[in-house]
PDB file of C-alpha atoms in Angstrom:
ATOM      1  CA  MET R   1      -0.168  -0.058   0.003  1.00  0.00           C
ATOM      2  CA  ARG R   2       1.357   3.511  -1.369  1.00  0.00           C
ATOM      3  CA  ALA R   3       1.821   6.124   1.242  1.00  0.00           C
ATOM      4  CA  ASP R   4       0.474   8.686  -1.980  1.00  0.00           C
ATOM      5  CA  PHE R   5      -2.442   9.281  -0.076  1.00  0.00           C
ATOM      6  CA  CYS R   6      -3.803  13.301   1.923  1.00  0.00           C
ATOM      7  CA  LEU R   7      -2.739  13.477   5.054  1.00  0.00           C
ATOM      8  CA  PRO R   8      -5.508  14.672   6.994  1.00  0.00           C
ATOM      9  CA  ARG R   9      -5.493  18.390   8.320  1.00  0.00           C
ATOM     10  CA  PRO R  10      -6.290  19.218  11.952  1.00  0.00           C
ATOM     11  CA  PRO R  11     -10.054  19.397  11.857  1.00  0.00           C
ATOM     12  CA  LEU R  12     -11.431  22.960  12.226  1.00  0.00           C
ATOM     13  CA  ALA R  13     -12.325  22.170  15.638  1.00  0.00           C
ATOM     14  CA  VAL R  14      -8.586  21.276  16.750  1.00  0.00           C
ATOM     15  CA  LEU R  15      -7.435  24.310  15.305  1.00  0.00           C
ATOM     16  CA  ALA R  16      -9.994  26.375  17.296  1.00  0.00           C
ATOM     17  CA  LEU R  17      -8.837  24.779  20.428  1.00  0.00           C
ATOM     18  CA  ALA R  18      -4.833  25.526  19.621  1.00  0.00           C
ATOM     19  CA  ALA R  19      -6.161  29.374  19.815  1.00  0.00           C
ATOM     20  CA  LEU R  20      -7.324  29.237  23.098  1.00  0.00           C
ATOM     21  CA  LEU R  21      -4.063  28.089  24.525  1.00  0.00           C
ATOM     22  CA  ALA R  22       7.484  29.614  22.021  1.00  0.00           C
ATOM     23  CA  ALA R  23       9.770  27.584  21.049  1.00  0.00           C
ATOM     24  CA  PRO R  24      10.504  28.913  17.854  1.00  0.00           C
ATOM     25  CA  ALA R  25      11.598  25.410  15.788  1.00  0.00           C
ATOM     26  CA  GLN R  26      13.281  25.010  12.763  1.00  0.00           C
ATOM     27  CA  ALA R  27      12.334  23.422   9.505  1.00  0.00           C
ATOM     28  CA  LEU R  28      11.978  19.601   9.708  1.00  0.00           C
ATOM     29  CA  VAL R  29      14.907  17.019   9.736  1.00  0.00           C
ATOM     30  CA  VAL R  30      13.935  13.805   9.005  1.00  0.00           C
ATOM     31  CA  PRO R  31      17.092  11.526   9.886  1.00  0.00           C
ATOM     32  CA  LEU R  32      15.460   8.061   8.552  1.00  0.00           C
ATOM     33  CA  GLY R  33      17.718   6.248   6.437  1.00  0.00           C
ATOM     34  CA  GLY R  34      15.904   6.470   2.482  1.00  0.00           C
ATOM     35  CA  TRP R  35      13.420   9.145   3.473  1.00  0.00           C
ATOM     36  CA  THR R  36      12.874  11.547   0.657  1.00  0.00           C
ATOM     37  CA  PRO R  37      11.123  14.664  -0.111  1.00  0.00           C
ATOM     38  CA  VAL R  38       8.341  14.022  -1.985  1.00  0.00           C
ATOM     39  CA  ASN R  39       8.376  16.184  -5.280  1.00  0.00           C
ATOM     40  CA  GLY R  40      11.079  17.982  -3.578  1.00  0.00           C
ATOM     41  CA  ASN R  41       9.355  19.376  -1.379  1.00  0.00           C
ATOM     42  CA  ALA R  42      11.715  19.541   2.497  1.00  0.00           C
ATOM     43  CA  ASN R  43       7.501  20.039   4.942  1.00  0.00           C
ATOM     44  CA  VAL R  44       6.456  16.243   2.672  1.00  0.00           C
ATOM     45  CA  TRP R  45       8.724  13.085   3.305  1.00  0.00           C
ATOM     46  CA  THR R  46       7.756   9.318   2.480  1.00  0.00           C
ATOM     47  CA  ASP R  47       9.596   6.643   3.213  1.00  0.00           C
ATOM     48  CA  SER R  48      11.416   4.786  -0.083  1.00  0.00           C
ATOM     49  CA  ALA R  49       8.934   2.113  -0.384  1.00  0.00           C
ATOM     50  CA  GLY R  50       6.266   4.948  -0.339  1.00  0.00           C
ATOM     51  CA  ALA R  51       4.889   3.013   2.741  1.00  0.00           C
ATOM     52  CA  CYS R  52       5.191   6.204   4.960  1.00  0.00           C
ATOM     53  CA  LEU R  53       4.859   9.620   4.666  1.00  0.00           C
ATOM     54  CA  LEU R  54       5.550  12.636   6.856  1.00  0.00           C
ATOM     55  CA  ARG R  55       3.862  15.972   6.990  1.00  0.00           C
ATOM     56  CA  GLU R  56       5.327  19.188   8.671  1.00  0.00           C
ATOM     57  CA  GLU R  57       2.856  22.315   8.400  1.00  0.00           C
ATOM     58  CA  ARG R  58       2.640  25.706   9.821  1.00  0.00           C
ATOM     59  CA  TYR R  59      -0.452  27.801  10.585  1.00  0.00           C
ATOM     60  CA  GLY R  60      -0.782  30.683  11.429  1.00  0.00           C
ATOM     61  CA  GLN R  61      -3.068  30.006  14.265  1.00  0.00           C
ATOM     62  CA  ALA R  62      -1.640  31.158  17.469  1.00  0.00           C
ATOM     63  CA  PHE R  63      -0.854  28.271  19.857  1.00  0.00           C
ATOM     64  CA  PRO R  64       1.596  29.768  22.802  1.00  0.00           C
ATOM     65  CA  ALA R  65       4.052  27.692  24.382  1.00  0.00           C
ATOM     66  CA  LEU R  66       2.730  25.309  26.261  1.00  0.00           C
ATOM     67  CA  GLY R  67       4.977  25.122  29.875  1.00  0.00           C
ATOM     68  CA  SER R  68       3.660  22.061  31.969  1.00  0.00           C
ATOM     69  CA  GLN R  69       2.769  19.371  32.064  1.00  0.00           C
ATOM     70  CA  GLU R  70       0.170  19.831  33.360  1.00  0.00           C
ATOM     71  CA  GLU R  71      -0.937  22.342  30.802  1.00  0.00           C
ATOM     72  CA  ALA R  72      -0.121  20.377  27.894  1.00  0.00           C
ATOM     73  CA  GLN R  73      -2.575  17.434  29.873  1.00  0.00           C
ATOM     74  CA  ALA R  74      -4.962  19.915  29.906  1.00  0.00           C
ATOM     75  CA  PHE R  75      -4.843  20.549  25.932  1.00  0.00           C
ATOM     76  CA  ALA R  76      -4.430  16.992  25.475  1.00  0.00           C
ATOM     77  CA  LEU R  77      -7.741  16.069  26.876  1.00  0.00           C
ATOM     78  CA  ARG R  78      -9.382  18.708  24.833  1.00  0.00           C
ATOM     79  CA  LEU R  79      -7.668  17.158  22.107  1.00  0.00           C
ATOM     80  CA  GLN R  80      -8.620  13.524  22.058  1.00  0.00           C
ATOM     81  CA  ALA R  81     -12.163  14.895  22.644  1.00  0.00           C
ATOM     82  CA  SER R  82     -12.383  17.343  19.981  1.00  0.00           C
ATOM     83  CA  LEU R  83     -11.179  14.770  17.370  1.00  0.00           C
ATOM     84  CA  GLY R  84     -13.641  12.649  18.405  1.00  0.00           C
ATOM     85  CA  LYS R  85     -16.265  14.532  17.201  1.00  0.00           C
ATOM     86  CA  SER R  86     -14.318  15.392  13.895  1.00  0.00           C
ATOM     87  CA  GLY R  87     -14.848  11.065  13.759  1.00  0.00           C
ATOM     88  CA  VAL R  88     -11.929  10.003  13.745  1.00  0.00           C
ATOM     89  CA  ARG R  89     -11.244   6.886  16.336  1.00  0.00           C
ATOM     90  CA  GLU R  90      -8.822   5.030  18.345  1.00  0.00           C
ATOM     91  CA  ILE R  91      -7.503   8.174  19.624  1.00  0.00           C
ATOM     92  CA  VAL R  92      -5.184   8.673  22.608  1.00  0.00           C
ATOM     93  CA  THR R  93      -3.296  11.411  23.755  1.00  0.00           C
ATOM     94  CA  GLN R  94      -0.436  12.314  25.999  1.00  0.00           C
ATOM     95  CA  PRO R  95       1.924  14.861  27.068  1.00  0.00           C
ATOM     96  CA  VAL R  96       5.609  14.677  25.711  1.00  0.00           C
ATOM     97  CA  GLU R  97       8.282  16.971  26.556  1.00  0.00           C
ATOM     98  CA  ARG R  98      10.290  18.839  23.591  1.00  0.00           C
ATOM     99  CA  ALA R  99      13.367  20.933  25.533  1.00  0.00           C
ATOM    100  CA  GLY R 100      12.042  22.604  28.358  1.00  0.00           C
ATOM    101  CA  THR R 101       8.633  23.163  26.846  1.00  0.00           C
ATOM    102  CA  TRP R 102       5.810  20.438  25.992  1.00  0.00           C
ATOM    103  CA  ALA R 103       3.979  19.113  22.982  1.00  0.00           C
ATOM    104  CA  VAL R 104       0.958  17.136  22.484  1.00  0.00           C
ATOM    105  CA  LEU R 105       0.835  13.855  21.034  1.00  0.00           C
ATOM    106  CA  ALA R 106      -2.610  12.357  19.427  1.00  0.00           C
ATOM    107  CA  ALA R 107      -2.647   8.601  17.451  1.00  0.00           C
ATOM    108  CA  TYR R 108      -5.337   7.996  15.687  1.00  0.00           C
ATOM    109  CA  THR R 109      -6.736   6.232  12.859  1.00  0.00           C
ATOM    110  CA  HIS R 110      -8.338   8.171   9.797  1.00  0.00           C
ATOM    111  CA  GLU R 111     -10.451   6.947   6.910  1.00  0.00           C
ATOM    112  CA  GLU R 112     -10.172   8.146   3.975  1.00  0.00           C
ATOM    113  CA  GLY R 113     -11.457   6.297   0.352  1.00  0.00           C
ATOM    114  CA  GLY R 114     -12.441   2.787   2.283  1.00  0.00           C
ATOM    115  CA  VAL R 115      -8.677   2.820   3.539  1.00  0.00           C
ATOM    116  CA  ALA R 116      -8.017   2.838   7.299  1.00  0.00           C
ATOM    117  CA  TYR R 117      -4.819   4.985   8.356  1.00  0.00           C
ATOM    118  CA  ARG R 118      -3.348   5.024  11.259  1.00  0.00           C
ATOM    119  CA  ILE R 119      -1.710   9.092  11.999  1.00  0.00           C
ATOM    120  CA  SER R 120       0.382  10.311  15.123  1.00  0.00           C
ATOM    121  CA  GLN R 121       0.474  14.030  14.876  1.00  0.00           C
ATOM    122  CA  LEU R 122       2.629  16.558  17.048  1.00  0.00           C
ATOM    123  CA  PHE R 123       0.907  19.684  18.006  1.00  0.00           C
ATOM    124  CA  LEU R 124       3.551  21.936  18.950  1.00  0.00           C
ATOM    125  CA  SER R 125       4.668  25.715  19.515  1.00  0.00           C
ATOM    126  CA  ASP R 126       6.384  27.597  17.351  1.00  0.00           C
ATOM    127  CA  ALA R 127       6.852  31.399  18.369  1.00  0.00           C
ATOM    128  CA  GLY R 128       3.408  31.044  20.047  1.00  0.00           C
ATOM    129  CA  LEU R 129       2.032  29.382  16.514  1.00  0.00           C
ATOM    130  CA  LEU R 130       1.163  26.109  15.799  1.00  0.00           C
ATOM    131  CA  ARG R 131       2.861  24.024  13.833  1.00  0.00           C
ATOM    132  CA  THR R 132       2.320  20.192  13.535  1.00  0.00           C
ATOM    133  CA  VAL R 133       4.206  17.327  12.623  1.00  0.00           C
ATOM    134  CA  THR R 134       1.856  14.277  11.192  1.00  0.00           C
ATOM    135  CA  GLY R 135       3.220  11.069  10.222  1.00  0.00           C
ATOM    136  CA  SER R 136       1.160   7.872   8.474  1.00  0.00           C
ATOM    137  CA  SER R 137       0.788   4.498   7.408  1.00  0.00           C
ATOM    138  CA  ALA R 138      -1.859   2.534   6.222  1.00  0.00           C
ATOM    139  CA  LEU R 139      -3.390   0.831   9.029  1.00  0.00           C
ATOM    140  CA  HIS R 140      -2.369  -2.839   9.131  1.00  0.00           C
ATOM    141  CA  GLU R 141       1.510  -1.398   7.134  1.00  0.00           C
ATOM    142  CA  ALA R 142       4.443  -3.586   8.350  1.00  0.00           C
ATOM    143  CA  SER R 143       6.893  -2.583   6.929  1.00  0.00           C
ATOM    144  CA  ALA R 144      10.035  -0.844   9.420  1.00  0.00           C
ATOM    145  CA  CYS R 145       9.108   2.343   8.377  1.00  0.00           C
ATOM    146  CA  VAL R 146       6.124   2.593  10.599  1.00  0.00           C
ATOM    147  CA  ASN R 147       8.110   2.423  13.875  1.00  0.00           C
ATOM    148  CA  ASP R 148      10.442   3.991  13.162  1.00  0.00           C
ATOM    149  CA  MET R 149       8.699   6.740  11.898  1.00  0.00           C
ATOM    150  CA  ARG R 150       6.256   6.744  14.540  1.00  0.00           C
ATOM    151  CA  ASP R 151       9.531   6.993  17.295  1.00  0.00           C
ATOM    152  CA  PHE R 152      10.604  10.348  15.434  1.00  0.00           C
ATOM    153  CA  ILE R 153       7.011  11.682  15.884  1.00  0.00           C
ATOM    154  CA  ARG R 154       7.179  10.733  19.732  1.00  0.00           C
ATOM    155  CA  TYR R 155      11.118  11.361  20.389  1.00  0.00           C
ATOM    156  CA  LEU R 156      13.146  13.619  18.062  1.00  0.00           C
ATOM    157  CA  ALA R 157      10.485  15.730  16.170  1.00  0.00           C
ATOM    158  CA  ASN R 158      10.225  19.685  17.261  1.00  0.00           C
TER     159      ASN R 158
END
């Protein structure tokens, strides 16, 4: 199964929630062997087999830095409720620390064109604006890229 599908954008309710909640971030660097930008776009990356896709998006939406684990947990719970209303399923959210500030990691299943995809999405503050790093693969994809991609989002993306 190729990952040349369109990754879902955060639902409008999620973006509105982010407005209610700053450390500058660098451009996305994908330190995974064999991954390349899609069509020369350094914001969208795929593995050599095309089974996994990573996308970085920056929004003009205000998203102040989450200064504590408690703030991140509160946002994670609101995000989980908002995602639940958007039609995705199997939603898990959690705070993750990034160099002294906090981000929120969401994982969920999204269906598009009759195919289920497992999404991992990191919500970060970039100079007070929302930035996401999103990874996607088919729900039951067993390629090595899946765990590498999820580990990158969970532990390294910033």
